[in-house]
Coordinates of C-alpha atoms in Angstrom, one line a residue:
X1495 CA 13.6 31.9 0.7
X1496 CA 16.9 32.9 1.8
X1497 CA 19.3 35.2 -1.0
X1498 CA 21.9 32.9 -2.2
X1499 CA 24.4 36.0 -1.2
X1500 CA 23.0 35.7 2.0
X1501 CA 23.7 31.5 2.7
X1502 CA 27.1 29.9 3.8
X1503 CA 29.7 30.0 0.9
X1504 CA 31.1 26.1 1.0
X1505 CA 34.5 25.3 0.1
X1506 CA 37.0 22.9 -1.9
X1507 CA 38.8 20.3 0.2
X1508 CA 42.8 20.1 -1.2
X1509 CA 46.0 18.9 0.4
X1510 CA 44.3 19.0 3.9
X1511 CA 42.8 22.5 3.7
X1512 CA 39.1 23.8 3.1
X1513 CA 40.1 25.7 -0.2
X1514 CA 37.7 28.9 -1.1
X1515 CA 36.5 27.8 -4.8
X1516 CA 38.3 30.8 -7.6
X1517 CA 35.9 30.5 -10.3
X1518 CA 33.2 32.7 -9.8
X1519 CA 30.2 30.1 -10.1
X1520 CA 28.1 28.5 -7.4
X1521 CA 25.0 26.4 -7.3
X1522 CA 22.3 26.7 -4.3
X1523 CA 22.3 24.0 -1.9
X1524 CA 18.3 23.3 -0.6
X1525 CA 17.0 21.8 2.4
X1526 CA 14.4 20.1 0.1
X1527 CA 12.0 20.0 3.3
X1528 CA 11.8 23.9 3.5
X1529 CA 12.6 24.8 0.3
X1530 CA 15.2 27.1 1.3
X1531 CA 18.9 27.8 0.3
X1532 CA 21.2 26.6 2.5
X1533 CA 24.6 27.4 1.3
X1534 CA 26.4 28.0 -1.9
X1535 CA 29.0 25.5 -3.4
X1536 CA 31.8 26.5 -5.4
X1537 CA 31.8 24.9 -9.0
X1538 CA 35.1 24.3 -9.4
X1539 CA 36.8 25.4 -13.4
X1540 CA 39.0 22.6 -15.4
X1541 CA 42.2 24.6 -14.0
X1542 CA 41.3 24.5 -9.9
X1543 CA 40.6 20.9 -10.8
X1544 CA 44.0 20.1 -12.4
X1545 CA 45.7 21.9 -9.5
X1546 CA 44.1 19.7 -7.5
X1547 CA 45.1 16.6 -9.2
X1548 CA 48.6 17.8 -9.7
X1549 CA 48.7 18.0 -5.6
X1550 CA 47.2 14.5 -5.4
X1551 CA 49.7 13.1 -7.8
X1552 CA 52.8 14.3 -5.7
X1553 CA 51.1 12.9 -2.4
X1554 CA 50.6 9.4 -3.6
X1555 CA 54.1 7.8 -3.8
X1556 CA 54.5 8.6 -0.2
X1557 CA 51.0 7.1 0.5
X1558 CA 51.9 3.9 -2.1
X1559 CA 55.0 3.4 0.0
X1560 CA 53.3 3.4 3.6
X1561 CA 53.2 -0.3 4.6
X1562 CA 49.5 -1.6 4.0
X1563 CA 49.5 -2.1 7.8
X1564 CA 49.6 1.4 8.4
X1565 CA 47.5 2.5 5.5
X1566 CA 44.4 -0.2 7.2
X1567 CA 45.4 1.6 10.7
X1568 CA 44.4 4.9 9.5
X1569 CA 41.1 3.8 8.0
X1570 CA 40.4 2.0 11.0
X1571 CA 40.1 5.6 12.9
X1572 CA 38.4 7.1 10.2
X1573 CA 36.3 3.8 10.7
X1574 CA 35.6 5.1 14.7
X1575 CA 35.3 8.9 13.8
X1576 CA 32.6 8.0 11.6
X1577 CA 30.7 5.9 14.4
X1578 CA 31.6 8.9 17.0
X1579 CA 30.1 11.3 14.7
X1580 CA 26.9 9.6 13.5
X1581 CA 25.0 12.8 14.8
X1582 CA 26.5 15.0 13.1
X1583 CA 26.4 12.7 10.0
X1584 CA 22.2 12.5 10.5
X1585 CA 22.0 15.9 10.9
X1586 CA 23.9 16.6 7.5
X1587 CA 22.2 13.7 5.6
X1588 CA 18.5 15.1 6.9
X1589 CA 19.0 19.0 6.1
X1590 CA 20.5 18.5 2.5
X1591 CA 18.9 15.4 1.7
X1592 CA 15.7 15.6 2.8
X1593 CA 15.7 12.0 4.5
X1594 CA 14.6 10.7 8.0
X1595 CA 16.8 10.3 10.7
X1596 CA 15.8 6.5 10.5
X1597 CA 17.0 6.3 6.8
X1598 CA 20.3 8.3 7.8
X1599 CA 21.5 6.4 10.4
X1600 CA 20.6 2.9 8.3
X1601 CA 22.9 4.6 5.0
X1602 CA 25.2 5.4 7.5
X1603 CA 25.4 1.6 8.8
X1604 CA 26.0 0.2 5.5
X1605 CA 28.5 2.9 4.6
X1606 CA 30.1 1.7 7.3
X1607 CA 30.3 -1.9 6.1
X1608 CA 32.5 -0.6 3.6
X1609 CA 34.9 0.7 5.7
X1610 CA 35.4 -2.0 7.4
X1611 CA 36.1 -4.4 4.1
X1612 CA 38.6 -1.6 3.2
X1613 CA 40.4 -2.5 6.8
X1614 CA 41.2 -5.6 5.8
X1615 CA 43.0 -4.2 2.5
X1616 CA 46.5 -6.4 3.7
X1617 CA 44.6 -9.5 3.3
X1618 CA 42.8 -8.6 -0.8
X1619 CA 46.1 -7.0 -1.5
X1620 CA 47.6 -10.7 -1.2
X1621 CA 49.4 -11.9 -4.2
X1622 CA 50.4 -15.5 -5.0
X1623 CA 53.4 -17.4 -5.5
X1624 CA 54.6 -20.9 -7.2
X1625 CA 58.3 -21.8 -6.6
X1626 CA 60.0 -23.4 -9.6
X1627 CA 57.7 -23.4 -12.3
X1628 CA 60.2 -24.6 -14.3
X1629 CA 64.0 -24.1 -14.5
X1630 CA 64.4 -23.3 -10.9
X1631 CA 62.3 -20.5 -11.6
X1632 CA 60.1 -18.7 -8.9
X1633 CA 56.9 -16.7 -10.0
X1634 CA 54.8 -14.5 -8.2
X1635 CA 52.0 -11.1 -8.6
X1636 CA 51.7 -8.6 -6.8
X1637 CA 49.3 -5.3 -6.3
X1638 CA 50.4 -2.2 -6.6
X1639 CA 48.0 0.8 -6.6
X1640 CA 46.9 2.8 -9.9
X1641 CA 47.8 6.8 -8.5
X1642 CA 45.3 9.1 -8.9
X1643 CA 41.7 7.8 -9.1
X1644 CA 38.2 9.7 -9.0
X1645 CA 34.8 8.7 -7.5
X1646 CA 31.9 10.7 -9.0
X1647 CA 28.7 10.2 -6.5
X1648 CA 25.3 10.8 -6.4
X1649 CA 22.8 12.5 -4.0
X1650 CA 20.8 9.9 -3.1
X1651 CA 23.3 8.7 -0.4
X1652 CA 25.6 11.3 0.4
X1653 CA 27.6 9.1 2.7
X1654 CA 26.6 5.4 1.3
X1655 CA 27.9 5.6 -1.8
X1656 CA 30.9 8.0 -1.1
X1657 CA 32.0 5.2 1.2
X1658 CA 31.6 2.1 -1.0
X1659 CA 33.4 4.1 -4.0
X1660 CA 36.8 5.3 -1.9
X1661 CA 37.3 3.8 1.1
X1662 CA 39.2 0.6 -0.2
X1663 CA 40.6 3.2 -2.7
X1664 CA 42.2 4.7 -0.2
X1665 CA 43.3 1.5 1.6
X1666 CA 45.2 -0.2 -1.3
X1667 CA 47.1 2.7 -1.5
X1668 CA 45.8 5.6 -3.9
X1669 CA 45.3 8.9 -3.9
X1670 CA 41.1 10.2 -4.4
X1671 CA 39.1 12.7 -5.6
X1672 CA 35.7 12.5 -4.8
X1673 CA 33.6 14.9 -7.0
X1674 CA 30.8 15.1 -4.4
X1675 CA 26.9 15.9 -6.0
X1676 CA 26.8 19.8 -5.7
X1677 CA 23.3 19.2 -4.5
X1678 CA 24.9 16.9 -1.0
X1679 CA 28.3 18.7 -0.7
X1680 CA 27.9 19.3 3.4
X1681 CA 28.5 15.7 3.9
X1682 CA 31.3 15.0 2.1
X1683 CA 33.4 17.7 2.7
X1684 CA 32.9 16.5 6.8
X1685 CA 33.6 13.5 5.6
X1686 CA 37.0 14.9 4.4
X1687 CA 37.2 16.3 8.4
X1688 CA 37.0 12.9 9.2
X1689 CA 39.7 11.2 7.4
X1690 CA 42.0 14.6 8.4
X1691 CA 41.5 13.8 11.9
X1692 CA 42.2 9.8 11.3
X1693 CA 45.7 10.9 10.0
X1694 CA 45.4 10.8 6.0
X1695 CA 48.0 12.3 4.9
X1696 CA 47.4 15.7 2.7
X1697 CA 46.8 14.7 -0.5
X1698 CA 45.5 11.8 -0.6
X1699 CA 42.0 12.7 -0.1
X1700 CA 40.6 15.5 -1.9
X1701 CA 36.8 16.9 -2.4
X1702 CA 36.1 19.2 -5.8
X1703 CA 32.6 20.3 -6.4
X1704 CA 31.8 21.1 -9.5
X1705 CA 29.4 20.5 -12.5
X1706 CA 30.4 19.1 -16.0
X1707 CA 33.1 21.0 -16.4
X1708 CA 34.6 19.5 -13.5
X1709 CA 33.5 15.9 -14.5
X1710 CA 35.4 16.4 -18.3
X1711 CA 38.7 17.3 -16.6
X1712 CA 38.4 14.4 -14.5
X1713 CA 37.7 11.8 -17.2
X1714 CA 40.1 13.8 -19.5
X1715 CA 43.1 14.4 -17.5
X1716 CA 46.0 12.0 -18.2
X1717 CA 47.2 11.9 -14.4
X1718 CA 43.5 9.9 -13.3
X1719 CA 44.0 5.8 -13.7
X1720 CA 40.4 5.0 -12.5
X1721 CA 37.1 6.6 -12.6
X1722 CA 33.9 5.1 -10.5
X1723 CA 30.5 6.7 -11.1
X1724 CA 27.2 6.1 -9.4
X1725 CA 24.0 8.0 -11.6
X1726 CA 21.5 7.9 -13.9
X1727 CA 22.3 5.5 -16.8
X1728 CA 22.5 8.0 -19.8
X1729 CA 25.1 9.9 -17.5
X1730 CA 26.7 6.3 -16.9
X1731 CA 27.5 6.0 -20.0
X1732 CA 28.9 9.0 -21.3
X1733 CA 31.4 8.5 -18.1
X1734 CA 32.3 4.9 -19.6
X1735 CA 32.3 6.3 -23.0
X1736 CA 34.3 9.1 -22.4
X1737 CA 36.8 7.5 -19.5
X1738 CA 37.5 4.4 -22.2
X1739 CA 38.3 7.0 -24.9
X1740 CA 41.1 8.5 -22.7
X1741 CA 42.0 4.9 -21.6
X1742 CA 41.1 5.1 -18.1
X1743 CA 40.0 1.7 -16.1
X1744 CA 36.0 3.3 -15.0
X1745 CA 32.9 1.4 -13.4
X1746 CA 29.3 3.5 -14.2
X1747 CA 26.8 1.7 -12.0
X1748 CA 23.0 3.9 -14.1
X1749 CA 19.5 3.5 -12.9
X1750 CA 17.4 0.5 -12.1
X1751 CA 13.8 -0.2 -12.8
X1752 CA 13.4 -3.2 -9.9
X1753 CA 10.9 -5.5 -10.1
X1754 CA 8.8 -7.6 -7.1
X1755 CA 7.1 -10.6 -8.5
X1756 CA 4.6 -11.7 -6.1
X1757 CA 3.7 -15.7 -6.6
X1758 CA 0.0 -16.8 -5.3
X1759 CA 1.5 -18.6 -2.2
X1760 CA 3.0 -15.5 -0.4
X1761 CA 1.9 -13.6 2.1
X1762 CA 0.3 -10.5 0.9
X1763 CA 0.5 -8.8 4.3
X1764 CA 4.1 -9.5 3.9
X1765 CA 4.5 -8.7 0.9
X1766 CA 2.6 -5.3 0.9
X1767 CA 4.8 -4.2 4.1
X1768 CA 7.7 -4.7 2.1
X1769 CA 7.0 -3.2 -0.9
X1770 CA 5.5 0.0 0.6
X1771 CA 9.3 0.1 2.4
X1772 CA 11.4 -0.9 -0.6
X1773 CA 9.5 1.1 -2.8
X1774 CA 8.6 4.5 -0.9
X1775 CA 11.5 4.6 1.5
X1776 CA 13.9 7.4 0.9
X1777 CA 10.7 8.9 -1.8
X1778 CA 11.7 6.1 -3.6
X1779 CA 14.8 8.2 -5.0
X1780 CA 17.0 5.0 -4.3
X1781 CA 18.5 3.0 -7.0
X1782 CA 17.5 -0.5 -5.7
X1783 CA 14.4 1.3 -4.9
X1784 CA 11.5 -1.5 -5.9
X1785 CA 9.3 0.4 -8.9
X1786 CA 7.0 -2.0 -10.1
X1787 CA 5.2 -4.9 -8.4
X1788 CA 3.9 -7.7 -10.5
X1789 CA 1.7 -10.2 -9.2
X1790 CA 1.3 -13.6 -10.9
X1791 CA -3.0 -14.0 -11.4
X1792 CA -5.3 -11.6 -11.1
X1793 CA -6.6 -12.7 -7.8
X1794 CA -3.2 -12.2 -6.4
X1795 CA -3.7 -8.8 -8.1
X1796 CA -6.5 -8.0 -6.8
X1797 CA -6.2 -8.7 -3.2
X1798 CA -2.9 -7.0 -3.1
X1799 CA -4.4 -3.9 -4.4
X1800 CA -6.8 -3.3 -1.7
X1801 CA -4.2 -4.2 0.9
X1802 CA -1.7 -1.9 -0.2
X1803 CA -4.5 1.0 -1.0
X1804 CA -5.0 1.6 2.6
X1805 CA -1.1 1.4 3.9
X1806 CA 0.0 4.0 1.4
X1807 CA -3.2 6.5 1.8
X1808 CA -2.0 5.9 5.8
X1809 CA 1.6 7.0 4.9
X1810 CA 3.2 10.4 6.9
X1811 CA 5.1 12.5 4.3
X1812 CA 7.3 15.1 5.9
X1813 CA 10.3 16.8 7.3
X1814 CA 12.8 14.6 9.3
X1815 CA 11.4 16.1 12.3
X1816 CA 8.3 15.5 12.2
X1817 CA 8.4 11.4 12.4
X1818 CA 7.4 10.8 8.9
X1819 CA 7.5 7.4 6.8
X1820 CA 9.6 9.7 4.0
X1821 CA 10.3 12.7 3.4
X1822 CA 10.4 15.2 0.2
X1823 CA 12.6 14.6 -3.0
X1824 CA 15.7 16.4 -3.9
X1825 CA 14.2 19.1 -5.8
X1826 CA 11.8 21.6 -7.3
X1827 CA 12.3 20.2 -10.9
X1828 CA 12.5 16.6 -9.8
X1829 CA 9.1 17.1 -8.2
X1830 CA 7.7 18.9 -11.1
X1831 CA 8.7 16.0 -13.3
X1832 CA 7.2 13.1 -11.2
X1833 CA 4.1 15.3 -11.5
X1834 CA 4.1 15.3 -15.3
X1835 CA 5.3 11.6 -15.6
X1836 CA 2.1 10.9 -13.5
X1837 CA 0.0 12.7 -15.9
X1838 CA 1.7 11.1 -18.4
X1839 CA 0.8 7.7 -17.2
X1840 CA -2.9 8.2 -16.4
X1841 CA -3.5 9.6 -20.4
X1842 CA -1.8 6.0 -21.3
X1843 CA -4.0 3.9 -19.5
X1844 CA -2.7 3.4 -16.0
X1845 CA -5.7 3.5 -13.6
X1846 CA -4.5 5.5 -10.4
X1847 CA -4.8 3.5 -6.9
X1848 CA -3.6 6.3 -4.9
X1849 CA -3.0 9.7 -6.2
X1850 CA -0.6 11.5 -4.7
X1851 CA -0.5 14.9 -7.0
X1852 CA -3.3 16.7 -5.1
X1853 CA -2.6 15.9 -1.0
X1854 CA -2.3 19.2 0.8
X1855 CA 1.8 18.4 1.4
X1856 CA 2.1 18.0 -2.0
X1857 CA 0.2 21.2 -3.1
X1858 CA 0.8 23.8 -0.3
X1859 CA 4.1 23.1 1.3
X1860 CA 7.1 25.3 0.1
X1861 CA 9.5 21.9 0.6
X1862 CA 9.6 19.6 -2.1
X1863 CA 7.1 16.8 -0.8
X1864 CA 5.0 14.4 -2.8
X1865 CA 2.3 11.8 -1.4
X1866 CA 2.9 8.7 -2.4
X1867 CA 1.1 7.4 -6.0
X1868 CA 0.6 4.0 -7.1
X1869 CA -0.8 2.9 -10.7
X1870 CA -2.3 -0.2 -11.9
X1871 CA -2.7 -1.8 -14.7
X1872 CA 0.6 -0.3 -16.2
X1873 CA 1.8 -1.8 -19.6
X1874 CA 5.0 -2.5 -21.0
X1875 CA 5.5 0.4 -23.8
X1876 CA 4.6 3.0 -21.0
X1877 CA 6.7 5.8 -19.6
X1878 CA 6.1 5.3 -16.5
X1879 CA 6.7 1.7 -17.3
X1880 CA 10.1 2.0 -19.3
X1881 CA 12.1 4.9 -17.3
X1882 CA 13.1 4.8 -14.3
X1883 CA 11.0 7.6 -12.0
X1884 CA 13.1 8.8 -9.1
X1885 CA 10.0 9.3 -6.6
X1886 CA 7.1 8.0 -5.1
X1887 CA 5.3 6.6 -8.0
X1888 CA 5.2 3.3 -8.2
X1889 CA 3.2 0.8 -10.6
X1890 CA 2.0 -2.3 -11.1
X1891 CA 2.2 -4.9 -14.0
X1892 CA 0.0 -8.1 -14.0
X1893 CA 0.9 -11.0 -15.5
X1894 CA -0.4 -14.5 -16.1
X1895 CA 2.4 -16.9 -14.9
X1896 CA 6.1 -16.7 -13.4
X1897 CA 7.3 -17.3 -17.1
X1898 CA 5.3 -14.2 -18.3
X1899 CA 7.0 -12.3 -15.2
X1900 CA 11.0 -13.6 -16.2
X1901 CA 10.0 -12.4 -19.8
X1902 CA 9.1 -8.7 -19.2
X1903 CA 12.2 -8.4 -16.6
X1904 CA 14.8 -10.2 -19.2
X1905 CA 13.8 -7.7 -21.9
X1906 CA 13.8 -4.3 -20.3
X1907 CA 17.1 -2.5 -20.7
X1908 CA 18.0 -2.0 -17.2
X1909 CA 19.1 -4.9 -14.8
X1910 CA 19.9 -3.5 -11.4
X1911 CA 17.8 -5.4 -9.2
X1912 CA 15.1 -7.7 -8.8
X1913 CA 13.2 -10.0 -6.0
X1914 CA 10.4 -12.5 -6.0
X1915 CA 8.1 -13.4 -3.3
X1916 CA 7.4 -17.1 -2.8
X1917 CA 7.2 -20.2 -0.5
X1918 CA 7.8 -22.1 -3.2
X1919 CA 11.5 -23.3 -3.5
X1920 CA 11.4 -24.7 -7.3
X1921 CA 9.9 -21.7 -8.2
X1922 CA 12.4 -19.4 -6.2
X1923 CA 15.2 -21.5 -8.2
X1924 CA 13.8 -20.9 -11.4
X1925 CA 13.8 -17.5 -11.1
X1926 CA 17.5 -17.0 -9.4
X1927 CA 18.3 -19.1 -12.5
X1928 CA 16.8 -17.5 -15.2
X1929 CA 16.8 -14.0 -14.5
X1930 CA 18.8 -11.6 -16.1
X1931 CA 19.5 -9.3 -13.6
X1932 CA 22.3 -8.4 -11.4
X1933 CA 21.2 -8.4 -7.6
X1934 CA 18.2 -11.2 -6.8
X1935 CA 16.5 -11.4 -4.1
X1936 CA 13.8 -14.3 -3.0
X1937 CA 11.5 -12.7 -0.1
X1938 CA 13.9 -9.7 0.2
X1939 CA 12.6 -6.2 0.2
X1940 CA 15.7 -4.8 -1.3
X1941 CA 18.1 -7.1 -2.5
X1942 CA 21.3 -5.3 -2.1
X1943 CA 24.2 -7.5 -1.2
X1944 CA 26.2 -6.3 2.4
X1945 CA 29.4 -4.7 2.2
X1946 CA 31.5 -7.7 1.9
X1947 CA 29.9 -8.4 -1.3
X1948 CA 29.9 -7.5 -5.1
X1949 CA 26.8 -4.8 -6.1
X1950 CA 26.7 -4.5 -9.4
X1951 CA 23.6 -4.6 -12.0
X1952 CA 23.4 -6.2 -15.5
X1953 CA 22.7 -4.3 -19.2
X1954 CA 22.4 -0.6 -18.7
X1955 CA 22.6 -0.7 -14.9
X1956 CA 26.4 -1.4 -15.5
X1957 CA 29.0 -0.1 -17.9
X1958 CA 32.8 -0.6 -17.2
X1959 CA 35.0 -3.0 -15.9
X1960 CA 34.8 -5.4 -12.4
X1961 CA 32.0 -4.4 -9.6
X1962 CA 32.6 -1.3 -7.7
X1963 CA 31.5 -2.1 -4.1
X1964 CA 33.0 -5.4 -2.2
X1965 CA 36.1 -7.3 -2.5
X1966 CA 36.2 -6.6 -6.4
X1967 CA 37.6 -3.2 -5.2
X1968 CA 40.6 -4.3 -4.3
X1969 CA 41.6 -5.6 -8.0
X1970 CA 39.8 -2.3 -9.5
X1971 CA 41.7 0.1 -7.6
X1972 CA 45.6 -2.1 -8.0
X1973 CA 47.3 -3.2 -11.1
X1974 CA 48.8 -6.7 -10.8
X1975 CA 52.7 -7.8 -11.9
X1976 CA 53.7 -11.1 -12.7
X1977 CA 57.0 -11.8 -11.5
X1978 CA 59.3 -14.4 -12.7
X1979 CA 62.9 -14.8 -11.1
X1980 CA 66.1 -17.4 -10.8
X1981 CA 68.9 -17.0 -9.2
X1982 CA 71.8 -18.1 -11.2
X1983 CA 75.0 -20.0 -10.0
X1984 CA 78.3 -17.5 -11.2
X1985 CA 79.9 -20.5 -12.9
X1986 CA 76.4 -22.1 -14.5
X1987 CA 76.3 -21.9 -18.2
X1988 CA 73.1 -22.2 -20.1
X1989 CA 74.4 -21.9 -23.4
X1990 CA 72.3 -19.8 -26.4
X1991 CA 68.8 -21.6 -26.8
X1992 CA 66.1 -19.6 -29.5
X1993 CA 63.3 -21.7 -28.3
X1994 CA 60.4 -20.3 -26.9
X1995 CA 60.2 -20.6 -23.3
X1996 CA 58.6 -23.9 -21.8
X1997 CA 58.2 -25.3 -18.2
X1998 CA 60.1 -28.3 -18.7

């Protein structure tokens, strides 16, 4: 393993410059596939960041006045540099991620779908207007942007999620400050390459890595309007808890524990295809990741057991060059902990379908891989049943009916996504209708709405204000007036009237 005062010392990105971090700390970037250091990342103290929010605050009235038009021009070539440079983007995403180059180039492609709702920022910047709503009076709104806004993003999806969380930010008129995870900072500070080349003006788009201390000065500091955080849900919501305290408009999108219900009538081969890819895509570290499977009977149980026990021995677990189905999670503690929350489950009761703790990738390679695990006969009450594992171990609950199944999903905590896998339209309806969670899908893998729509989860999957990806953007990251005018005659003379104002 390479000496972290060996590796590439990585940088800040302020006012259009790489900016050498001044506070003496770093963290070790890994390629999780080799277990090696990569590079070092500056962790940024309270005072670099409110340096570089002071610089971001003086760029944005310049940005706020550009004409929308011109704004949605310049994210429309940060829109092509992105396409141009999808290579370089893989590349990126593989080495500090650990994913496939598959899995790159498809978070890539939805990123993308985020940028291009952000072009169309003139048309969700619209106002509206009524003329004389009483007493020759006209009334209209109109957006305006916030100022200085932060994104705070996760290292599941270095580029995804980055994308969804500033690029109609950006749009509309603010200036960001994208506190990238210190574990994928590579990608985002390319990213801010990107937007320097497309003609953003210095400023306006700003990368701080950092840790906590970073993360308080963000929430804390008077100058941010708007905070937007991706995460684990206890994180979640000490960024909503914290952000409301200093009055700050925030969106914390936590974990998700995502159910598939599988109904007698589906196909099994179907189904087992797509939860092996829902589930163990990305080693499952994927917030609309599918977790548990629940079958309704235990004939549907049982069949879909043996189906799905030979895919998943049959998955390849590897680097991104080696063709693999997945590759390794993000780290040497998050693999240690997916190994103890497996033990953990198999002392409850679970009965292990595929083990995954004791494959040679898992035990002799020096990157962080684990072979995929699935348990049955998991029970609510269980770890592994309650918390939300972030790798490839994945359970299953069987229950009696599609009523039992609504139950159990209504009455965990966590509401981020769900999907249920049926030919049978009434009872398709009945579960869109009664569920309780935020994202549904019927015969969909991974329900996650394109880029042109909402994404948001229900209960602790969500804490904060509007939905951070889709349209809803645009009224997150502007503040609305209300505008009422006349136009008096010179010689017109009202008179004194104390009543309250009517339409009449």
């Amino acid at each position: 393993m390479a000496n972290i005062t060996d590796v590439k010392e990585l940088t800040h990105f302020i006012e259009g410059k790489m900016i050498t971090g001044k506070s003496g700390r770093f963290s070790e970037v890994f390629n999780p596939a080799t277990g090696e250091v990569i590079a070092k990342v500056p962790l940024a103290s309270a005072e670099e960041v409110k340096e570089a929010i002071e610089k971001a605050e003086a760029a944005f009235p310049a940005w706020r006045d550009l004409s929308v038009a011109k704004r949605a021009e310049i994210v429309m070539k940060f829109r092509h540099l992105l396409t141009e440079n999808k290579e370089k983007l893989i590349e990126l995403i593989c080495t500090e991620s650990g994913k496939t180059e598959e899995d790159a180039l498809g978070e890539i492609t939805r990123g993308i779908e985020s940028v291009d709702l952000a072009i169309n920022a003139p048309h969700l910047m619209k106002g509206e207007y009524s003329v004389n709503v009483g007493g020759q009076i006209n009334a209209y709104s109109a957006k305006y942007p916030l100022g200085v806004v932060t994104a705070i993003s996760p290292f599941n999806f270095p580029i995804m999620v980055p994308l969804a969380q500033t690029s109609m930010a950006v749009a509309v008129g603010n200036a960001v400050i994208l506190k990238a995870s210190e574990r994928v900072p590579m990608t985002a500070l390319f990213m801010s390459e990107l937007w320097k080349e497309a003609g953003l003006p210095d400023g306006i788009w700003t990368v701080i890595n950092g840790d906590k201390e970073a993360v308080n000065e963000l929430l804390e500091n008077p100058a941010v309007q708007a905070v937007s955080f991706v995460g684990s849900t206890p994180v979640a919501h000490y960024i909503y808890e914290t952000s409301a305290k200093y009055g700050k408009r925030v969106v914390a999108l936590g974990g998700g524990k995502n159910n598939m219900v599988v109904m007698p009538d589906a196909d099994l081969e179907q189904v087992a295809n797509a939860f092996i890819s829902a589930g163990y895509g990305a080693a499952s570290q994927r917030c609309m990741a599918i977790s548990t499977l629940m079958p309704v009977g235990q004939e549907t149980a049982d069949r879909l057991v043996e189906i799905l026990r030979e895919k998943i021995e049959n998955l390849k677990v590897g680097a991104y060059t080696d063709n693999a189905d997945y590759g390794p999670v993000i780290s040497r503690q998050a693999k240690e902990n997916i190994l103890k929350a497996i033990d953990r489950s198999e002392e409850e009761g679970a009965k292990i379908v595929c083990d995954g703790r004791y494959k040679d990738i898992t035990k002799n390679s020096n990157g962080f891989f684990l072979a995929p695990t699935l348990l049955d006969n998991v029970k609510p009450g269980m770890e592994i049943y309650e918390e939300e594992v972030f790798g490839p171990v994945r359970n299953i609950v069987r229950v009696d009916n599609l009523e039992e199944a609504i139950d159990l999903i209504n009455q965990h905590e966590l509401g981020n996504g769900v999907t249920i896998f049926t030919n049978d339209g009434l009872a398709a309806r009945k579960f869109t209708t009664e569920i309780d969670v935020g994202m549904v899908g019927v015969n969909v893998p991974i329900p996650i709405p394109v880029g042109y729509h909402n994404f948001a989860g229900f209960k602790g999957s969500r804490f904060g204000d509007g939905q951070m990806f889709g349209p809803d953007q645009a009224n997150f990251y502007t503040k609305s007036k209300m505008v009422s005018e006349r136009w008096l005659v010179p010689s017109e003379n009202s008179g004194l009237s104390f009543a309250f104002p009517s339409n009449k």
